[in-house]
């Protein structure tokens, strides 16, 4: 039972073979945040991350994307708001503010639960995600300097204040004051980031329909990152869309990216 969101929350944990052979050895940990409509199961079943995580000796944790089954009016009315669409923020609007607190769930609760129950090295944490989860990974890393030593994203919602998905979610969860929206928008947060330097990898398919219709806006994030302490590498992948086939193709690169940073000598 989660105190942050007021219901049972599920998450997956992958332990590499070394963790099973030497359960007291503390290992780096990578958090993967999924996108709209997903549960904790999608990444585990579809991405093929396991062989790469085993190769690089990483623990991988993948949580659900929202509270479930709360009987809040309207929570199941659409795919891009409510159930499966928590947007990794803390809602302030009356109907949602008690339970839709996915930011606090990840930052204040999940990280602590994982550290208390698994042999993770909390000085070597990485975060990544896809689409809405890419938005979550970027904003959580930028809002918590020093917590994550490595960051990446697949087709993230990079500037939600300026796209239909983000406007709908932010209006519903946070209200109409756009100044509060900027607290959960990576394109705005990157300009203010003043933590340790971050080397961020972003992959984006050039045949992604959500790129074409203005939901993702990665170029806005890239432009905003120039001159900051965030070194953003945006790779446009020819012929790829928004699917888990895209993720499974490049997940090895992303785990390599995280392993390189997480296994650096302190």
Coordinates of C-alpha atoms in Angstrom, one line a residue:
X1 CA 0.0 0.0 0.0
X2 CA 1.4 3.4 -1.0
X3 CA 1.1 6.3 1.4
X4 CA 1.8 8.7 -1.5
X5 CA -1.1 7.7 -3.7
X6 CA -3.4 5.9 -1.3
X7 CA -3.7 2.5 -3.0
X8 CA -1.7 -0.6 -3.8
X9 CA 1.1 0.1 -6.4
X10 CA 2.9 -2.5 -8.3
X11 CA 6.5 -2.4 -9.7
X12 CA 8.9 -4.8 -11.3
X13 CA 12.4 -5.5 -10.2
X14 CA 15.1 -7.2 -12.2
X15 CA 18.1 -8.6 -10.4
X16 CA 21.1 -9.6 -12.5
X17 CA 22.7 -13.0 -11.8
X18 CA 25.4 -11.5 -9.7
X19 CA 22.8 -10.1 -7.3
X20 CA 21.4 -13.6 -6.8
X21 CA 24.9 -15.1 -6.4
X22 CA 26.0 -12.4 -4.0
X23 CA 22.9 -10.8 -2.5
X24 CA 24.8 -8.4 -0.2
X25 CA 26.8 -6.7 -3.0
X26 CA 25.3 -3.3 -3.6
X27 CA 24.7 -2.7 -7.3
X28 CA 23.7 0.3 -9.5
X29 CA 20.0 0.7 -10.1
X30 CA 18.1 2.0 -13.2
X31 CA 14.5 3.2 -13.0
X32 CA 12.4 3.0 -16.1
X33 CA 9.1 5.0 -16.3
X34 CA 6.5 3.9 -18.8
X35 CA 4.2 5.9 -21.0
X36 CA 0.5 6.5 -21.4
X37 CA -1.8 3.4 -20.9
X38 CA 1.1 1.2 -19.7
X39 CA 1.4 -0.7 -16.4
X40 CA 4.5 -2.0 -14.8
X41 CA 4.3 -5.1 -17.1
X42 CA 4.8 -3.5 -20.5
X43 CA 8.5 -2.8 -20.2
X44 CA 9.3 -6.1 -18.7
X45 CA 7.5 -8.1 -21.4
X46 CA 8.3 -6.1 -24.5
X47 CA 11.6 -4.2 -24.3
X48 CA 14.2 -7.1 -24.0
X49 CA 16.2 -5.1 -21.5
X50 CA 17.1 -8.1 -19.3
X51 CA 20.1 -9.4 -21.2
X52 CA 21.7 -5.9 -21.3
X53 CA 21.0 -5.3 -17.6
X54 CA 22.5 -8.7 -16.8
X55 CA 25.6 -7.9 -19.0
X56 CA 26.2 -4.6 -17.2
X57 CA 25.3 -5.8 -13.7
X58 CA 22.4 -3.4 -13.2
X59 CA 19.3 -3.7 -11.1
X60 CA 16.3 -2.4 -13.0
X61 CA 13.0 -1.1 -11.4
X62 CA 9.9 -0.3 -13.4
X63 CA 6.8 1.1 -11.6
X64 CA 3.2 1.5 -12.8
X65 CA 2.1 4.8 -14.3
X66 CA -0.7 5.9 -12.1
X67 CA -2.9 4.9 -9.1
X68 CA -5.6 2.4 -10.0
X69 CA -9.2 1.6 -9.0
X70 CA -9.9 4.6 -6.8
X71 CA -13.4 5.1 -8.1
X72 CA -12.7 8.8 -8.9
X73 CA -15.3 10.1 -11.3
X74 CA -13.7 10.3 -14.8
X75 CA -10.5 8.4 -14.0
X76 CA -11.2 5.8 -16.7
X77 CA -12.8 8.1 -19.3
X78 CA -9.8 8.6 -21.6
X79 CA -6.4 7.0 -22.3
X80 CA -4.4 10.2 -21.8
X81 CA -5.8 11.4 -18.4
X82 CA -6.5 9.5 -15.2
X83 CA -5.7 5.8 -15.0
X84 CA -2.5 5.0 -16.8
X85 CA -1.8 8.7 -17.2
X86 CA -0.4 10.0 -13.9
X87 CA 2.2 12.2 -15.7
X88 CA 4.6 11.9 -12.8
X89 CA 3.4 15.1 -11.1
X90 CA 1.7 15.9 -7.8
X91 CA -1.9 17.1 -8.6
X92 CA -3.2 20.2 -6.9
X93 CA -6.8 20.2 -8.2
X94 CA -9.3 19.0 -5.6
X95 CA -10.5 15.8 -7.2
X96 CA -7.1 14.5 -7.9
X97 CA -4.7 15.9 -5.3
X98 CA -5.2 13.2 -2.7
X99 CA -4.2 10.3 -4.9
X100 CA -2.5 11.5 -8.2
X101 CA 0.8 12.2 -6.6
X102 CA 3.1 10.1 -8.9
X103 CA 6.0 12.6 -8.4
X104 CA 6.0 12.0 -4.7
X105 CA 5.5 8.3 -5.2
X106 CA 8.6 7.9 -7.3
X107 CA 10.9 10.4 -5.5
X108 CA 9.9 10.0 -1.9
X109 CA 8.5 6.5 -1.7
X110 CA 9.6 4.1 -4.4
X111 CA 13.3 5.0 -4.2
X112 CA 13.2 4.5 -0.4
X113 CA 11.3 1.2 -0.7
X114 CA 13.7 -0.2 -3.2
X115 CA 16.8 0.9 -1.1
X116 CA 15.3 -0.7 2.0
X117 CA 14.5 -4.0 0.3
X118 CA 17.2 -4.5 -2.3
X119 CA 21.0 -4.2 -2.3
X120 CA 21.2 -1.0 -4.4
X121 CA 24.0 1.5 -4.3
X122 CA 22.0 4.8 -3.9
X123 CA 25.0 6.8 -5.1
X124 CA 24.6 5.1 -8.4
X125 CA 21.1 5.6 -9.6
X126 CA 19.9 6.2 -13.2
X127 CA 16.5 7.0 -14.6
X128 CA 15.0 6.6 -18.1
X129 CA 11.5 6.3 -19.6
X130 CA 9.4 6.4 -22.7
X131 CA 7.0 9.1 -23.9
X132 CA 5.1 10.3 -20.8
X133 CA 7.7 8.3 -18.8
X134 CA 10.5 10.1 -20.7
X135 CA 8.9 13.3 -19.5
X136 CA 8.9 11.9 -16.0
X137 CA 12.5 10.8 -16.2
X138 CA 13.7 14.1 -17.4
X139 CA 11.7 16.3 -15.0
X140 CA 12.4 14.1 -11.9
X141 CA 16.2 14.2 -12.7
X142 CA 16.2 17.9 -13.3
X143 CA 14.2 18.6 -10.1
X144 CA 16.4 16.5 -8.0
X145 CA 20.0 17.4 -8.8
X146 CA 22.5 14.8 -7.7
X147 CA 19.9 12.0 -7.1
X148 CA 20.5 10.4 -10.5
X149 CA 24.0 10.0 -12.0
X150 CA 22.6 9.0 -15.5
X151 CA 19.5 10.1 -17.5
X152 CA 18.0 9.1 -20.8
X153 CA 14.7 9.0 -22.6
X154 CA 12.8 7.4 -25.5
X155 CA 10.6 9.8 -27.4
X156 CA 9.8 12.0 -24.4
X157 CA 7.0 14.5 -24.1
X158 CA 9.7 17.2 -23.9
X159 CA 7.6 20.4 -23.7
X160 CA 4.2 19.4 -22.3
X161 CA 3.1 23.0 -21.7
X162 CA 3.0 23.4 -25.5
X163 CA 1.4 20.1 -26.6
X164 CA -2.2 18.7 -26.5
X165 CA -1.3 15.8 -24.1
X166 CA 0.4 18.1 -21.7
X167 CA -2.2 20.9 -21.8
X168 CA -5.0 18.4 -21.0
X169 CA -3.1 16.7 -18.2
X170 CA -1.7 19.9 -16.6
X171 CA -5.1 21.7 -16.8
X172 CA -6.8 18.7 -15.2
X173 CA -4.3 18.0 -12.5
X174 CA -2.8 21.4 -11.8
X175 CA -5.4 23.9 -12.8
X176 CA -5.2 26.9 -15.2
X177 CA -2.2 28.7 -13.7
X178 CA 0.5 28.0 -16.3
X179 CA 3.3 29.2 -13.9
X180 CA 2.7 26.0 -11.9
X181 CA 3.0 23.9 -15.1
X182 CA 6.6 24.9 -15.7
X183 CA 7.6 23.0 -12.6
X184 CA 6.9 19.8 -14.6
X185 CA 8.2 20.8 -18.0
X186 CA 11.7 19.6 -18.9
X187 CA 12.1 22.4 -21.5
X188 CA 11.7 25.0 -18.7
X189 CA 13.5 23.1 -16.0
X190 CA 16.6 22.5 -18.0
X191 CA 17.2 26.3 -18.2
X192 CA 17.2 26.5 -14.4
X193 CA 19.2 23.3 -13.7
X194 CA 22.2 24.0 -11.5
X195 CA 23.2 20.6 -10.2
X196 CA 26.1 18.3 -11.3
X197 CA 26.7 18.2 -15.0
X198 CA 24.3 15.7 -16.7
X199 CA 24.9 13.8 -19.9
X200 CA 21.5 13.0 -21.3
X201 CA 20.7 10.6 -24.2
X202 CA 17.4 11.0 -26.0
X203 CA 16.3 8.8 -28.9
X204 CA 13.5 9.8 -31.2
X205 CA 12.0 7.9 -34.2
X206 CA 11.6 10.2 -37.2
X207 CA 8.4 8.3 -38.3
X208 CA 6.7 8.7 -34.9
X209 CA 3.2 10.0 -35.5
X210 CA 3.3 11.8 -32.1
X211 CA 6.4 13.7 -33.2
X212 CA 4.7 14.7 -36.4
X213 CA 1.5 16.0 -34.7
X214 CA 3.4 18.1 -32.2
X215 CA 3.0 16.0 -29.0
X216 CA 6.7 15.5 -28.3
X217 CA 8.7 18.6 -29.3
X218 CA 12.2 17.4 -28.7
X219 CA 13.8 20.2 -30.6
X220 CA 12.4 22.7 -28.0
X221 CA 14.3 20.8 -25.3
X222 CA 17.5 20.6 -27.3
X223 CA 17.4 24.3 -27.9
X224 CA 16.7 25.1 -24.3
X225 CA 19.6 22.9 -23.1
X226 CA 22.2 24.9 -25.0
X227 CA 24.6 26.7 -22.6
X228 CA 23.3 24.8 -19.6
X229 CA 25.0 22.1 -17.4
X230 CA 22.9 19.5 -19.3
X231 CA 24.6 18.0 -22.4
X232 CA 21.7 16.6 -24.4
X233 CA 22.4 14.2 -27.2
X234 CA 19.2 13.9 -29.4
X235 CA 19.4 11.1 -31.9
X236 CA 16.8 11.0 -34.7
X237 CA 16.4 7.3 -35.6
X238 CA 15.3 6.9 -39.3
X239 CA 12.2 4.8 -39.9
X240 CA 11.3 4.2 -36.3
X241 CA 7.9 5.0 -34.7
X242 CA 6.7 5.3 -31.1
X243 CA 6.3 1.6 -30.4
X244 CA 8.1 -0.9 -28.2
X245 CA 9.9 -2.2 -31.3
X246 CA 11.7 1.2 -31.2
X247 CA 12.5 0.8 -27.5
X248 CA 13.7 -2.8 -27.9
X249 CA 16.0 -1.7 -30.8
X250 CA 17.9 0.9 -28.8
X251 CA 17.5 -0.3 -25.2
X252 CA 21.0 -1.8 -25.3
X253 CA 22.4 1.6 -26.2
X254 CA 20.6 3.2 -23.3
X255 CA 21.7 0.6 -20.8
X256 CA 25.2 1.1 -22.0
X257 CA 24.9 4.8 -21.5
X258 CA 23.7 4.3 -17.9
X259 CA 26.3 1.7 -17.1
X260 CA 29.1 4.0 -18.3
X261 CA 28.0 6.7 -15.9
X262 CA 26.9 4.5 -13.0
X263 CA 30.1 2.5 -13.0
X264 CA 32.4 5.5 -12.9
X265 CA 34.8 5.5 -9.9
X266 CA 33.6 8.0 -7.3

